[in-house]
Amino acid sequence: MSEQKMPTFGLQVVSVNGTFYDDRAQEIILPCEDGELAVLANHEEMILAISDGVIKIKKPSGEWIYGVVSLGSVQIAHNRCIVIVNTVERPEDIDKVRAQEAYDFAREHLLQKQSIKEFKKSQAGLARALTRLKASSKYSGLK
């Protein structure tokens, strides 16, 4: 049997630090508020918010690459997907010691009396640090 080539779409993943990915892709899996969203070629048009989490990109070759992202958005239109996030980093580039320190700091800060705004900021920091720690352990060795 001949292997059928999967259709692809244009994918761009950018953050304030630059471009993480800019090429064709077979699939991207995005972290959203109510779970993960998989995008394939010819997906319906939409704009969505992205939560802190891990994006999974399947390149045209079939290889998966991973990125740890913070809040952002995605626009899907005309067989093109544009992901804009505050930060994105490869799991193997995460400094585990720094991530653990950020987690400990945010956890300690949550226990202190604070305004609602400060509490939400501490919660977000804790979620981001936890995501980075988990991703650095789970996805660092994968290629």
mmCIF file of C-alpha atoms in Angstrom:
data_model
loop_
_atom_site.group_PDB
_atom_site.id
_atom_site.type_symbol
_atom_site.label_atom_id
_atom_site.label_comp_id
_atom_site.label_asym_id
_atom_site.label_seq_id
_atom_site.Cartn_x
_atom_site.Cartn_y
_atom_site.Cartn_z
ATOM 1 C CA MET A 1 0.000 0.000 0.000
ATOM 2 C CA SER A 2 1.205 3.492 -0.767
ATOM 3 C CA GLU A 3 1.206 5.953 2.069
ATOM 4 C CA GLN A 4 -1.201 8.832 1.453
ATOM 5 C CA LYS A 5 0.231 12.285 2.084
ATOM 6 C CA MET A 6 -1.697 14.284 4.697
ATOM 7 C CA PRO A 7 -2.879 17.744 3.634
ATOM 8 C CA THR A 8 -1.131 20.688 5.273
ATOM 9 C CA PHE A 9 -1.893 24.291 6.150
ATOM 10 C CA GLY A 10 0.197 27.392 6.782
ATOM 11 C CA LEU A 11 1.119 27.787 10.441
ATOM 12 C CA GLN A 12 2.791 30.675 12.190
ATOM 13 C CA VAL A 13 3.455 30.737 15.949
ATOM 14 C CA VAL A 14 4.816 34.048 17.231
ATOM 15 C CA SER A 15 5.464 35.702 20.584
ATOM 16 C CA VAL A 16 6.998 38.956 21.710
ATOM 17 C CA ASN A 17 10.375 37.185 21.570
ATOM 18 C CA GLY A 18 10.054 36.293 17.887
ATOM 19 C CA THR A 19 8.860 33.512 15.640
ATOM 20 C CA PHE A 20 8.690 29.993 17.082
ATOM 21 C CA TYR A 21 7.346 28.272 13.943
ATOM 22 C CA ASP A 22 6.617 29.497 10.416
ATOM 23 C CA ASP A 23 6.015 26.693 7.914
ATOM 24 C CA ARG A 24 3.461 24.162 6.755
ATOM 25 C CA ALA A 25 1.932 21.746 9.291
ATOM 26 C CA GLN A 26 -0.355 18.709 9.277
ATOM 27 C CA GLU A 27 -1.851 19.490 12.683
ATOM 28 C CA ILE A 28 -1.580 21.725 15.722
ATOM 29 C CA ILE A 29 -3.075 21.004 19.123
ATOM 30 C CA LEU A 30 -3.759 24.107 21.209
ATOM 31 C CA PRO A 31 -4.520 24.549 24.930
ATOM 32 C CA CYS A 32 -7.846 26.354 25.373
ATOM 33 C CA GLU A 33 -9.928 27.261 28.426
ATOM 34 C CA ASP A 34 -12.162 24.188 28.142
ATOM 35 C CA GLY A 35 -9.626 21.670 26.831
ATOM 36 C CA GLU A 36 -7.475 21.119 23.777
ATOM 37 C CA LEU A 37 -8.362 22.081 20.199
ATOM 38 C CA ALA A 38 -6.882 20.221 17.243
ATOM 39 C CA VAL A 39 -6.582 22.106 13.962
ATOM 40 C CA LEU A 40 -6.167 20.272 10.659
ATOM 41 C CA ALA A 41 -6.040 21.497 7.067
ATOM 42 C CA ASN A 42 -9.198 23.299 5.887
ATOM 43 C CA HIS A 43 -10.447 23.893 9.437
ATOM 44 C CA GLU A 44 -13.414 26.238 9.756
ATOM 45 C CA GLU A 45 -12.602 29.903 10.305
ATOM 46 C CA MET A 46 -12.467 31.076 13.921
ATOM 47 C CA ILE A 47 -10.667 33.167 16.496
ATOM 48 C CA LEU A 48 -10.061 31.680 19.953
ATOM 49 C CA ALA A 49 -8.250 32.477 23.184
ATOM 50 C CA ILE A 50 -5.313 30.264 24.151
ATOM 51 C CA SER A 51 -4.561 29.299 27.739
ATOM 52 C CA ASP A 52 -1.221 28.548 29.404
ATOM 53 C CA GLY A 53 -0.173 25.100 28.273
ATOM 54 C CA VAL A 54 1.620 23.072 25.624
ATOM 55 C CA ILE A 55 1.144 23.369 21.873
ATOM 56 C CA LYS A 56 1.873 20.286 19.782
ATOM 57 C CA ILE A 57 2.754 20.774 16.120
ATOM 58 C CA LYS A 58 2.884 17.935 13.599
ATOM 59 C CA LYS A 59 5.216 18.944 10.786
ATOM 60 C CA PRO A 60 4.646 17.768 7.177
ATOM 61 C CA SER A 61 7.299 15.078 7.783
ATOM 62 C CA GLY A 62 5.173 13.642 10.621
ATOM 63 C CA GLU A 63 7.602 14.805 13.324
ATOM 64 C CA TRP A 64 6.039 16.399 16.415
ATOM 65 C CA ILE A 65 7.473 19.515 18.047
ATOM 66 C CA TYR A 66 6.309 21.024 21.320
ATOM 67 C CA GLY A 67 6.164 24.497 22.800
ATOM 68 C CA VAL A 68 5.147 25.813 26.196
ATOM 69 C CA VAL A 69 2.939 28.871 25.713
ATOM 70 C CA SER A 70 1.367 31.514 27.866
ATOM 71 C CA LEU A 71 -1.875 33.356 27.155
ATOM 72 C CA GLY A 72 -2.660 34.366 23.607
ATOM 73 C CA SER A 73 -4.997 33.867 20.680
ATOM 74 C CA VAL A 74 -5.305 31.937 17.444
ATOM 75 C CA GLN A 75 -6.864 32.954 14.159
ATOM 76 C CA ILE A 76 -7.794 30.263 11.650
ATOM 77 C CA ALA A 77 -8.765 31.414 8.153
ATOM 78 C CA HIS A 78 -8.167 30.426 4.521
ATOM 79 C CA ASN A 79 -6.191 27.264 5.391
ATOM 80 C CA ARG A 80 -3.814 29.325 7.534
ATOM 81 C CA CYS A 81 -3.415 29.374 11.306
ATOM 82 C CA ILE A 82 -1.762 32.249 13.160
ATOM 83 C CA VAL A 83 -0.986 31.769 16.853
ATOM 84 C CA ILE A 84 0.034 34.845 18.851
ATOM 85 C CA VAL A 85 1.096 34.287 22.465
ATOM 86 C CA ASN A 86 2.908 36.291 25.122
ATOM 87 C CA THR A 87 5.669 33.698 25.460
ATOM 88 C CA VAL A 88 6.613 30.402 23.851
ATOM 89 C CA GLU A 89 9.592 28.188 24.599
ATOM 90 C CA ARG A 90 10.787 24.707 23.824
ATOM 91 C CA PRO A 91 10.484 22.334 26.814
ATOM 92 C CA GLU A 92 14.207 21.517 26.665
ATOM 93 C CA ASP A 93 15.041 25.243 27.012
ATOM 94 C CA ILE A 94 13.154 25.641 30.299
ATOM 95 C CA ASP A 95 15.346 26.300 33.320
ATOM 96 C CA LYS A 96 13.811 23.856 35.825
ATOM 97 C CA VAL A 97 15.389 25.552 38.841
ATOM 98 C CA ARG A 98 14.018 28.949 37.830
ATOM 99 C CA ALA A 99 10.599 27.429 37.086
ATOM 100 C CA GLN A 100 10.559 25.743 40.517
ATOM 101 C CA GLU A 101 11.497 29.041 42.182
ATOM 102 C CA ALA A 102 8.671 30.819 40.335
ATOM 103 C CA TYR A 103 6.256 28.082 41.408
ATOM 104 C CA ASP A 104 7.341 28.317 45.056
ATOM 105 C CA PHE A 105 7.119 32.120 44.997
ATOM 106 C CA ALA A 106 3.619 32.120 43.462
ATOM 107 C CA ARG A 107 2.407 29.448 45.889
ATOM 108 C CA GLU A 108 3.717 31.385 48.877
ATOM 109 C CA HIS A 109 2.231 34.604 47.519
ATOM 110 C CA LEU A 110 -1.213 32.966 47.247
ATOM 111 C CA LEU A 111 -1.201 32.345 50.987
ATOM 112 C CA GLN A 112 -0.783 36.044 51.751
ATOM 113 C CA LYS A 113 -3.635 38.496 52.079
ATOM 114 C CA GLN A 114 -4.034 40.310 48.770
ATOM 115 C CA SER A 115 -6.502 42.176 46.617
ATOM 116 C CA ILE A 116 -8.569 40.234 44.079
ATOM 117 C CA LYS A 117 -6.350 41.553 41.288
ATOM 118 C CA GLU A 118 -3.174 40.423 43.089
ATOM 119 C CA PHE A 119 -4.751 37.048 43.861
ATOM 120 C CA LYS A 120 -5.621 36.490 40.168
ATOM 121 C CA LYS A 121 -2.088 37.494 39.189
ATOM 122 C CA SER A 122 -0.650 35.021 41.703
ATOM 123 C CA GLN A 123 -2.959 32.272 40.394
ATOM 124 C CA ALA A 124 -1.820 32.959 36.829
ATOM 125 C CA GLY A 125 1.829 32.878 37.888
ATOM 126 C CA LEU A 126 1.308 29.587 39.676
ATOM 127 C CA ALA A 127 -0.431 28.050 36.642
ATOM 128 C CA ARG A 128 2.328 29.250 34.300
ATOM 129 C CA ALA A 129 5.104 27.905 36.554
ATOM 130 C CA LEU A 130 3.350 24.555 36.954
ATOM 131 C CA THR A 131 2.853 24.246 33.186
ATOM 132 C CA ARG A 132 6.539 24.979 32.579
ATOM 133 C CA LEU A 133 7.643 22.417 35.190
ATOM 134 C CA LYS A 134 5.386 19.671 33.840
ATOM 135 C CA ALA A 135 6.299 20.342 30.209
ATOM 136 C CA SER A 136 10.035 20.427 30.884
ATOM 137 C CA SER A 137 9.779 16.959 32.438
ATOM 138 C CA LYS A 138 7.314 15.410 30.000
ATOM 139 C CA TYR A 139 8.414 16.770 26.609
ATOM 140 C CA SER A 140 12.150 17.548 26.929
ATOM 141 C CA GLY A 141 13.353 14.161 25.673
ATOM 142 C CA LEU A 142 10.821 13.834 22.844
ATOM 143 C CA LYS A 143 11.776 14.524 19.245
#
